[in-house]
PDB file of N, CA and C in Angstrom:
ATOM      1  N   UNK A  24     -14.505   7.755  -0.308  1.00 81.00           N
ATOM      2  CA  UNK A  24     -14.592   8.863  -1.842  1.00 81.00           C
ATOM      3  C   UNK A  24     -11.994   9.215  -1.197  1.00 81.00           C
ATOM      4  N   UNK A  25     -11.858   9.427  -0.407  1.00 90.00           N
ATOM      5  CA  UNK A  25     -11.291  10.551   0.552  1.00 90.00           C
ATOM      6  C   UNK A  25      -9.532   9.500   0.237  1.00 90.00           C
ATOM      7  N   UNK A  26     -10.044   8.524  -0.288  1.00 91.00           N
ATOM      8  CA  UNK A  26      -9.035   7.522   0.238  1.00 91.00           C
ATOM      9  C   UNK A  26      -8.446   7.403  -1.504  1.00 91.00           C
ATOM     10  N   UNK A  27      -9.328   7.471  -2.642  1.00 90.00           N
ATOM     11  CA  UNK A  27      -8.639   7.964  -4.083  1.00 90.00           C
ATOM     12  C   UNK A  27      -7.351   8.725  -3.680  1.00 90.00           C
ATOM     13  N   UNK A  28      -6.616   8.456  -4.671  1.00 93.00           N
ATOM     14  CA  UNK A  28      -5.155   8.373  -4.899  1.00 93.00           C
ATOM     15  C   UNK A  28      -3.943   8.920  -4.023  1.00 93.00           C
ATOM     16  N   UNK A  29      -5.089   8.946  -2.643  1.00 96.00           N
ATOM     17  CA  UNK A  29      -4.194   8.590  -1.386  1.00 96.00           C
ATOM     18  C   UNK A  29      -3.192   7.503  -1.097  1.00 96.00           C
ATOM     19  N   UNK A  30      -3.207   6.206  -0.857  1.00 97.00           N
ATOM     20  CA  UNK A  30      -2.181   5.040  -1.109  1.00 97.00           C
ATOM     21  C   UNK A  30      -1.410   5.220  -1.761  1.00 97.00           C
ATOM     22  N   UNK A  31      -0.312   4.492  -1.531  1.00 97.00           N
ATOM     23  CA  UNK A  31       1.026   4.585  -2.576  1.00 97.00           C
ATOM     24  C   UNK A  31       1.307   2.892  -1.501  1.00 97.00           C
ATOM     25  N   UNK A  32       2.133   2.278  -2.774  1.00 98.00           N
ATOM     26  CA  UNK A  32       2.836   1.417  -2.449  1.00 98.00           C
ATOM     27  C   UNK A  32       4.337   1.218  -3.325  1.00 98.00           C
ATOM     28  N   UNK A  33       5.709   1.370  -3.043  1.00 98.00           N
ATOM     29  CA  UNK A  33       6.480   1.089  -3.231  1.00 98.00           C
ATOM     30  C   UNK A  33       7.754   0.020  -3.178  1.00 98.00           C
ATOM     31  N   UNK A  34       8.394  -0.029  -4.204  1.00 97.00           N
ATOM     32  CA  UNK A  34       9.709  -1.039  -3.291  1.00 97.00           C
ATOM     33  C   UNK A  34      10.255  -0.021  -2.516  1.00 97.00           C
ATOM     34  N   UNK A  35      11.706   0.114  -1.476  1.00 95.00           N
ATOM     35  CA  UNK A  35      12.244   0.575  -1.467  1.00 95.00           C
ATOM     36  C   UNK A  35      13.188  -0.287  -1.064  1.00 95.00           C
ATOM     37  N   UNK A  36      14.854   0.565  -1.072  1.00 93.00           N
ATOM     38  CA  UNK A  36      15.923   0.580  -1.646  1.00 93.00           C
ATOM     39  C   UNK A  36      16.766  -0.512   0.128  1.00 93.00           C
ATOM     40  N   UNK A  37      17.317  -0.824  -0.116  1.00 88.00           N
ATOM     41  CA  UNK A  37      18.327  -2.034   1.075  1.00 88.00           C
ATOM     42  C   UNK A  37      19.221  -1.949   1.028  1.00 88.00           C
ATOM     43  N   UNK A  38      20.136  -2.731   1.783  1.00 85.00           N
ATOM     44  CA  UNK A  38      21.241  -3.210   2.527  1.00 85.00           C
ATOM     45  C   UNK A  38      21.692  -3.958   0.589  1.00 85.00           C
ATOM     46  N   UNK A  39      20.511  -4.834   0.452  1.00 83.00           N
ATOM     47  CA  UNK A  39      20.890  -5.790  -0.669  1.00 83.00           C
ATOM     48  C   UNK A  39      20.411  -5.537  -1.491  1.00 83.00           C
ATOM     49  N   UNK A  40      19.668  -4.191  -1.846  1.00 83.00           N
ATOM     50  CA  UNK A  40      18.887  -4.030  -3.317  1.00 83.00           C
ATOM     51  C   UNK A  40      18.968  -2.502  -2.899  1.00 83.00           C
ATOM     52  N   UNK A  41      20.403  -1.871  -4.064  1.00 88.00           N
ATOM     53  CA  UNK A  41      20.621  -0.554  -3.913  1.00 88.00           C
ATOM     54  C   UNK A  41      20.284  -0.069  -4.901  1.00 88.00           C
ATOM     55  N   UNK A  42      19.012  -0.229  -5.866  1.00 93.00           N
ATOM     56  CA  UNK A  42      17.952  -0.238  -6.529  1.00 93.00           C
ATOM     57  C   UNK A  42      16.381  -1.012  -7.262  1.00 93.00           C
ATOM     58  N   UNK A  43      16.247  -0.748  -6.243  1.00 94.00           N
ATOM     59  CA  UNK A  43      15.201  -1.743  -6.477  1.00 94.00           C
ATOM     60  C   UNK A  43      13.784  -1.429  -8.238  1.00 94.00           C
ATOM     61  N   UNK A  44      12.949  -1.687  -7.974  1.00 95.00           N
ATOM     62  CA  UNK A  44      11.827  -1.787  -9.720  1.00 95.00           C
ATOM     63  C   UNK A  44      11.098  -0.738  -9.253  1.00 95.00           C
ATOM     64  N   UNK A  45      10.648  -0.155 -10.135  1.00 97.00           N
ATOM     65  CA  UNK A  45       9.491   0.892 -10.213  1.00 97.00           C
ATOM     66  C   UNK A  45       8.255   0.250  -9.137  1.00 97.00           C
ATOM     67  N   UNK A  46       7.812   1.060  -9.284  1.00 97.00           N
ATOM     68  CA  UNK A  46       6.511   0.173  -8.874  1.00 97.00           C
ATOM     69  C   UNK A  46       5.757   0.023  -8.534  1.00 97.00           C
ATOM     70  N   UNK A  47       5.146  -1.008  -8.090  1.00 98.00           N
ATOM     71  CA  UNK A  47       3.772  -2.283  -8.308  1.00 98.00           C
ATOM     72  C   UNK A  47       2.664  -1.595  -9.043  1.00 98.00           C
ATOM     73  N   UNK A  48       1.763  -1.845 -10.157  1.00 98.00           N
ATOM     74  CA  UNK A  48       0.617  -1.537 -10.312  1.00 98.00           C
ATOM     75  C   UNK A  48      -0.078  -2.336  -9.718  1.00 98.00           C
ATOM     76  N   UNK A  49      -1.333  -1.458  -8.859  1.00 97.00           N
ATOM     77  CA  UNK A  49      -2.300  -1.922  -7.878  1.00 97.00           C
ATOM     78  C   UNK A  49      -3.332  -0.881  -7.915  1.00 97.00           C
ATOM     79  N   UNK A  50      -4.479  -1.358  -6.813  1.00 97.00           N
ATOM     80  CA  UNK A  50      -6.123  -0.998  -6.916  1.00 97.00           C
ATOM     81  C   UNK A  50      -6.085  -1.099  -5.388  1.00 97.00           C
ATOM     82  N   UNK A  51      -6.510   0.636  -4.963  1.00 96.00           N
ATOM     83  CA  UNK A  51      -6.943   0.156  -3.291  1.00 96.00           C
ATOM     84  C   UNK A  51      -8.352   0.671  -3.510  1.00 96.00           C
ATOM     85  N   UNK A  52      -9.364  -0.313  -2.804  1.00 93.00           N
ATOM     86  CA  UNK A  52     -10.885   0.163  -3.036  1.00 93.00           C
ATOM     87  C   UNK A  52     -11.288  -0.109  -1.525  1.00 93.00           C
ATOM     88  N   UNK A  53     -11.499   0.787  -0.804  1.00 91.00           N
ATOM     89  CA  UNK A  53     -12.640   0.950   0.481  1.00 91.00           C
ATOM     90  C   UNK A  53     -13.542   0.425   0.987  1.00 91.00           C
ATOM     91  N   UNK A  54     -13.718  -0.395   1.318  1.00 91.00           N
ATOM     92  CA  UNK A  54     -14.609  -1.552   1.666  1.00 91.00           C
ATOM     93  C   UNK A  54     -16.043  -1.037   3.342  1.00 91.00           C
ATOM     94  N   UNK A  55     -17.018  -0.225   2.384  1.00 89.00           N
ATOM     95  CA  UNK A  55     -17.780   0.303   3.415  1.00 89.00           C
ATOM     96  C   UNK A  55     -17.980  -0.763   4.825  1.00 89.00           C
ATOM     97  N   UNK A  56     -18.603  -1.800   4.463  1.00 92.00           N
ATOM     98  CA  UNK A  56     -18.726  -3.492   5.580  1.00 92.00           C
ATOM     99  C   UNK A  56     -18.015  -2.955   6.794  1.00 92.00           C
ATOM    100  N   UNK A  57     -16.515  -3.268   6.262  1.00 92.00           N
ATOM    101  CA  UNK A  57     -15.634  -3.153   6.967  1.00 92.00           C
ATOM    102  C   UNK A  57     -14.539  -2.213   7.642  1.00 92.00           C
ATOM    103  N   UNK A  58     -15.064  -1.349   6.946  1.00 88.00           N
ATOM    104  CA  UNK A  58     -14.050  -0.032   6.643  1.00 88.00           C
ATOM    105  C   UNK A  58     -12.786   0.258   6.886  1.00 88.00           C
ATOM    106  N   UNK A  59     -12.288  -0.533   5.188  1.00 92.00           N
ATOM    107  CA  UNK A  59     -11.077  -1.346   5.349  1.00 92.00           C
ATOM    108  C   UNK A  59     -11.143  -0.623   4.106  1.00 92.00           C
ATOM    109  N   UNK A  60      -9.761  -0.703   3.640  1.00 93.00           N
ATOM    110  CA  UNK A  60      -8.570  -0.393   2.501  1.00 93.00           C
ATOM    111  C   UNK A  60      -8.907  -1.892   1.458  1.00 93.00           C
ATOM    112  N   UNK A  61      -8.762  -2.558   0.308  1.00 96.00           N
ATOM    113  CA  UNK A  61      -8.366  -3.545  -0.050  1.00 96.00           C
ATOM    114  C   UNK A  61      -7.649  -3.088  -0.969  1.00 96.00           C
ATOM    115  N   UNK A  62      -6.018  -3.550  -0.442  1.00 97.00           N
ATOM    116  CA  UNK A  62      -5.278  -2.895  -1.764  1.00 97.00           C
ATOM    117  C   UNK A  62      -5.257  -4.937  -2.326  1.00 97.00           C
ATOM    118  N   UNK A  63      -5.496  -4.775  -3.842  1.00 97.00           N
ATOM    119  CA  UNK A  63      -4.814  -5.516  -5.115  1.00 97.00           C
ATOM    120  C   UNK A  63      -4.338  -5.143  -6.064  1.00 97.00           C
ATOM    121  N   UNK A  64      -2.953  -6.469  -6.658  1.00 97.00           N
ATOM    122  CA  UNK A  64      -2.063  -6.270  -7.613  1.00 97.00           C
ATOM    123  C   UNK A  64      -3.036  -6.409  -8.987  1.00 97.00           C
ATOM    124  N   UNK A  65      -2.033  -6.110  -9.699  1.00 98.00           N
ATOM    125  CA  UNK A  65      -2.118  -6.950 -11.089  1.00 98.00           C
ATOM    126  C   UNK A  65      -1.009  -8.014 -11.586  1.00 98.00           C
ATOM    127  N   UNK A  66       0.115  -7.747 -10.690  1.00 97.00           N
ATOM    128  CA  UNK A  66       0.554  -9.080 -10.776  1.00 97.00           C
ATOM    129  C   UNK A  66       1.632  -9.505  -9.718  1.00 97.00           C
ATOM    130  N   UNK A  67       1.832 -10.412  -9.270  1.00 96.00           N
ATOM    131  CA  UNK A  67       2.512 -11.128  -7.414  1.00 96.00           C
ATOM    132  C   UNK A  67       4.187  -9.948  -7.492  1.00 96.00           C
ATOM    133  N   UNK A  68       3.848  -9.594  -6.812  1.00 96.00           N
ATOM    134  CA  UNK A  68       4.974  -8.491  -5.656  1.00 96.00           C
ATOM    135  C   UNK A  68       6.220  -9.203  -6.345  1.00 96.00           C
ATOM    136  N   UNK A  69       7.312  -8.376  -6.460  1.00 94.00           N
ATOM    137  CA  UNK A  69       8.624  -8.841  -7.181  1.00 94.00           C
ATOM    138  C   UNK A  69       8.811  -9.769  -5.721  1.00 94.00           C
ATOM    139  N   UNK A  70       9.629 -10.407  -6.199  1.00 91.00           N
ATOM    140  CA  UNK A  70      11.234 -11.081  -4.724  1.00 91.00           C
ATOM    141  C   UNK A  70      11.382 -10.837  -3.895  1.00 91.00           C
ATOM    142  N   UNK A  71      11.647 -10.907  -2.558  1.00 92.00           N
ATOM    143  CA  UNK A  71      12.494 -10.711  -1.674  1.00 92.00           C
ATOM    144  C   UNK A  71      13.348  -9.033  -1.945  1.00 92.00           C
ATOM    145  N   UNK A  72      11.449  -8.356  -1.974  1.00 94.00           N
ATOM    146  CA  UNK A  72      12.091  -6.798  -2.349  1.00 94.00           C
ATOM    147  C   UNK A  72      11.441  -6.164  -0.810  1.00 94.00           C
ATOM    148  N   UNK A  73      11.483  -5.058  -0.647  1.00 95.00           N
ATOM    149  CA  UNK A  73      11.021  -4.564   0.165  1.00 95.00           C
ATOM    150  C   UNK A  73       9.820  -3.371   0.244  1.00 95.00           C
ATOM    151  N   UNK A  74       8.847  -3.728   0.118  1.00 97.00           N
ATOM    152  CA  UNK A  74       7.741  -2.876   0.280  1.00 97.00           C
ATOM    153  C   UNK A  74       6.831  -2.309   0.942  1.00 97.00           C
ATOM    154  N   UNK A  75       6.962  -0.665   0.761  1.00 98.00           N
ATOM    155  CA  UNK A  75       6.340  -0.315   1.544  1.00 98.00           C
ATOM    156  C   UNK A  75       4.787   0.333   1.531  1.00 98.00           C
ATOM    157  N   UNK A  76       4.085   0.299   1.996  1.00 98.00           N
ATOM    158  CA  UNK A  76       2.341   0.401   1.839  1.00 98.00           C
ATOM    159  C   UNK A  76       1.970   2.023   2.563  1.00 98.00           C
ATOM    160  N   UNK A  77       1.881   3.010   1.816  1.00 98.00           N
ATOM    161  CA  UNK A  77       1.617   4.624   2.247  1.00 98.00           C
ATOM    162  C   UNK A  77      -0.371   4.473   2.058  1.00 98.00           C
ATOM    163  N   UNK A  78      -0.202   5.205   3.574  1.00 96.00           N
ATOM    164  CA  UNK A  78      -1.474   5.725   3.502  1.00 96.00           C
ATOM    165  C   UNK A  78      -0.726   7.283   3.850  1.00 96.00           C
ATOM    166  N   UNK A  79      -1.633   7.861   3.129  1.00 96.00           N
ATOM    167  CA  UNK A  79      -0.828   9.502   2.647  1.00 96.00           C
ATOM    168  C   UNK A  79      -2.220  10.911   3.431  1.00 96.00           C
ATOM    169  N   UNK A  80      -1.538  11.743   3.592  1.00 96.00           N
ATOM    170  CA  UNK A  80      -1.861  13.106   3.985  1.00 96.00           C
ATOM    171  C   UNK A  80      -4.104  13.163   3.169  1.00 96.00           C
ATOM    172  N   UNK A  81      -4.768  13.326   4.183  1.00 95.00           N
ATOM    173  CA  UNK A  81      -5.815  13.498   3.233  1.00 95.00           C
ATOM    174  C   UNK A  81      -6.812  13.130   3.563  1.00 95.00           C
ATOM    175  N   UNK A  82      -6.794  11.674   3.744  1.00 94.00           N
ATOM    176  CA  UNK A  82      -7.714  10.167   4.108  1.00 94.00           C
ATOM    177  C   UNK A  82      -8.396  11.012   5.633  1.00 94.00           C
ATOM    178  N   UNK A  83      -9.349  10.889   5.170  1.00 92.00           N
ATOM    179  CA  UNK A  83     -10.465  11.446   6.159  1.00 92.00           C
ATOM    180  C   UNK A  83     -11.413   9.895   6.783  1.00 92.00           C
ATOM    181  N   UNK A  84     -12.706  10.089   7.595  1.00 87.00           N
ATOM    182  CA  UNK A  84     -13.026   9.098   8.361  1.00 87.00           C
ATOM    183  C   UNK A  84     -14.439   9.229   7.816  1.00 87.00           C
ATOM    184  N   UNK A  85     -14.927   8.551   8.472  1.00 84.00           N
ATOM    185  CA  UNK A  85     -16.537   8.924   7.841  1.00 84.00           C
ATOM    186  C   UNK A  85     -17.991  10.387   8.833  1.00 84.00           C
ATOM    187  N   UNK A  86     -16.914  11.154   9.093  1.00 89.00           N
ATOM    188  CA  UNK A  86     -17.051  11.617  10.486  1.00 89.00           C
ATOM    189  C   UNK A  86     -16.567  12.480  10.500  1.00 89.00           C
ATOM    190  N   UNK A  87     -15.177  12.878   9.197  1.00 90.00           N
ATOM    191  CA  UNK A  87     -14.594  13.875   8.477  1.00 90.00           C
ATOM    192  C   UNK A  87     -13.677  13.761   9.145  1.00 90.00           C
ATOM    193  N   UNK A  88     -12.857  13.163  10.929  1.00 93.00           N
ATOM    194  CA  UNK A  88     -11.569  13.179  11.739  1.00 93.00           C
ATOM    195  C   UNK A  88     -10.639  13.025  10.404  1.00 93.00           C
ATOM    196  N   UNK A  89      -9.898  13.489  10.325  1.00 95.00           N
ATOM    197  CA  UNK A  89      -8.189  13.126   8.541  1.00 95.00           C
ATOM    198  C   UNK A  89      -7.519  11.796   9.870  1.00 95.00           C
ATOM    199  N   UNK A  90      -6.980  11.137   9.250  1.00 92.00           N
ATOM    200  CA  UNK A  90      -6.350  10.110   9.206  1.00 92.00           C
ATOM    201  C   UNK A  90      -4.960  10.385   9.314  1.00 92.00           C
ATOM    202  N   UNK A  91      -4.148  10.002  10.836  1.00 94.00           N
ATOM    203  CA  UNK A  91      -2.473  11.062  10.719  1.00 94.00           C
ATOM    204  C   UNK A  91      -2.416   9.943   9.626  1.00 94.00           C
ATOM    205  N   UNK A  92      -1.576  10.727   8.695  1.00 96.00           N
ATOM    206  CA  UNK A  92      -0.313   8.995   7.618  1.00 96.00           C
ATOM    207  C   UNK A  92       0.247   8.494   8.089  1.00 96.00           C
ATOM    208  N   UNK A  93       0.601   6.949   7.703  1.00 96.00           N
ATOM    209  CA  UNK A  93       0.360   6.212   8.182  1.00 96.00           C
ATOM    210  C   UNK A  93       1.390   5.347   6.693  1.00 96.00           C
ATOM    211  N   UNK A  94       2.522   4.282   7.205  1.00 98.00           N
ATOM    212  CA  UNK A  94       2.820   3.717   6.605  1.00 98.00           C
ATOM    213  C   UNK A  94       3.060   1.875   7.490  1.00 98.00           C
ATOM    214  N   UNK A  95       3.597   0.627   6.711  1.00 97.00           N
ATOM    215  CA  UNK A  95       3.937  -0.403   7.266  1.00 97.00           C
ATOM    216  C   UNK A  95       5.141  -0.663   5.766  1.00 97.00           C
ATOM    217  N   UNK A  96       5.939  -1.041   6.700  1.00 97.00           N
ATOM    218  CA  UNK A  96       7.374  -2.059   5.254  1.00 97.00           C
ATOM    219  C   UNK A  96       7.601  -3.257   5.315  1.00 97.00           C
ATOM    220  N   UNK A  97       7.739  -4.081   4.696  1.00 95.00           N
ATOM    221  CA  UNK A  97       7.682  -5.753   4.438  1.00 95.00           C
ATOM    222  C   UNK A  97       7.944  -5.714   4.020  1.00 95.00           C
ATOM    223  N   UNK A  98       9.016  -7.515   3.806  1.00 93.00           N
ATOM    224  CA  UNK A  98      10.032  -7.712   2.681  1.00 93.00           C
ATOM    225  C   UNK A  98       9.565  -8.954   2.483  1.00 93.00           C
ATOM    226  N   UNK A  99       9.633  -8.949   0.548  1.00 93.00           N
ATOM    227  CA  UNK A  99       9.018 -10.134   0.075  1.00 93.00           C
ATOM    228  C   UNK A  99       9.958 -11.342   0.182  1.00 93.00           C
ATOM    229  N   UNK A 100       8.843 -12.529   0.753  1.00 89.00           N
ATOM    230  CA  UNK A 100       9.953 -13.882   0.094  1.00 89.00           C
ATOM    231  C   UNK A 100      10.563 -14.985  -0.818  1.00 89.00           C
ATOM    232  N   UNK A 101      10.233 -15.616  -1.035  1.00 73.00           N
ATOM    233  CA  UNK A 101      10.490 -16.193  -2.437  1.00 73.00           C
ATOM    234  C   UNK A 101       8.991 -18.028  -2.680  1.00 73.00           C
ATOM    235  N   UNK A 102       8.027 -17.096  -3.335  1.00 57.00           N
ATOM    236  CA  UNK A 102       7.070 -18.146  -2.929  1.00 57.00           C
ATOM    237  C   UNK A 102       6.854 -19.359  -4.380  1.00 57.00           C
ATOM    238  N   UNK A 103       7.040 -20.077  -3.510  1.00 56.00           N
ATOM    239  CA  UNK A 103       6.257 -21.569  -4.594  1.00 56.00           C
ATOM    240  C   UNK A 103       5.876 -21.189  -6.296  1.00 56.00           C
TER     241      UNK A 103
END
């Protein structure tokens, strides 16, 4: 339940892209069986963009321990 509203996905500015597009529309769902977070997007991600996925402050483990804020950034390519 603590995952709700605490996952953020944004496009980031880079040297090649000074003004990134608006954030993508997504849904983050906690999967109890695998103890993982599944992120699904309403549409394909924009091509050639830096994407940042962040787990924000306030997410807790099943035992109540807080998860340290964390992020991952990657760049999309040209899908066929």
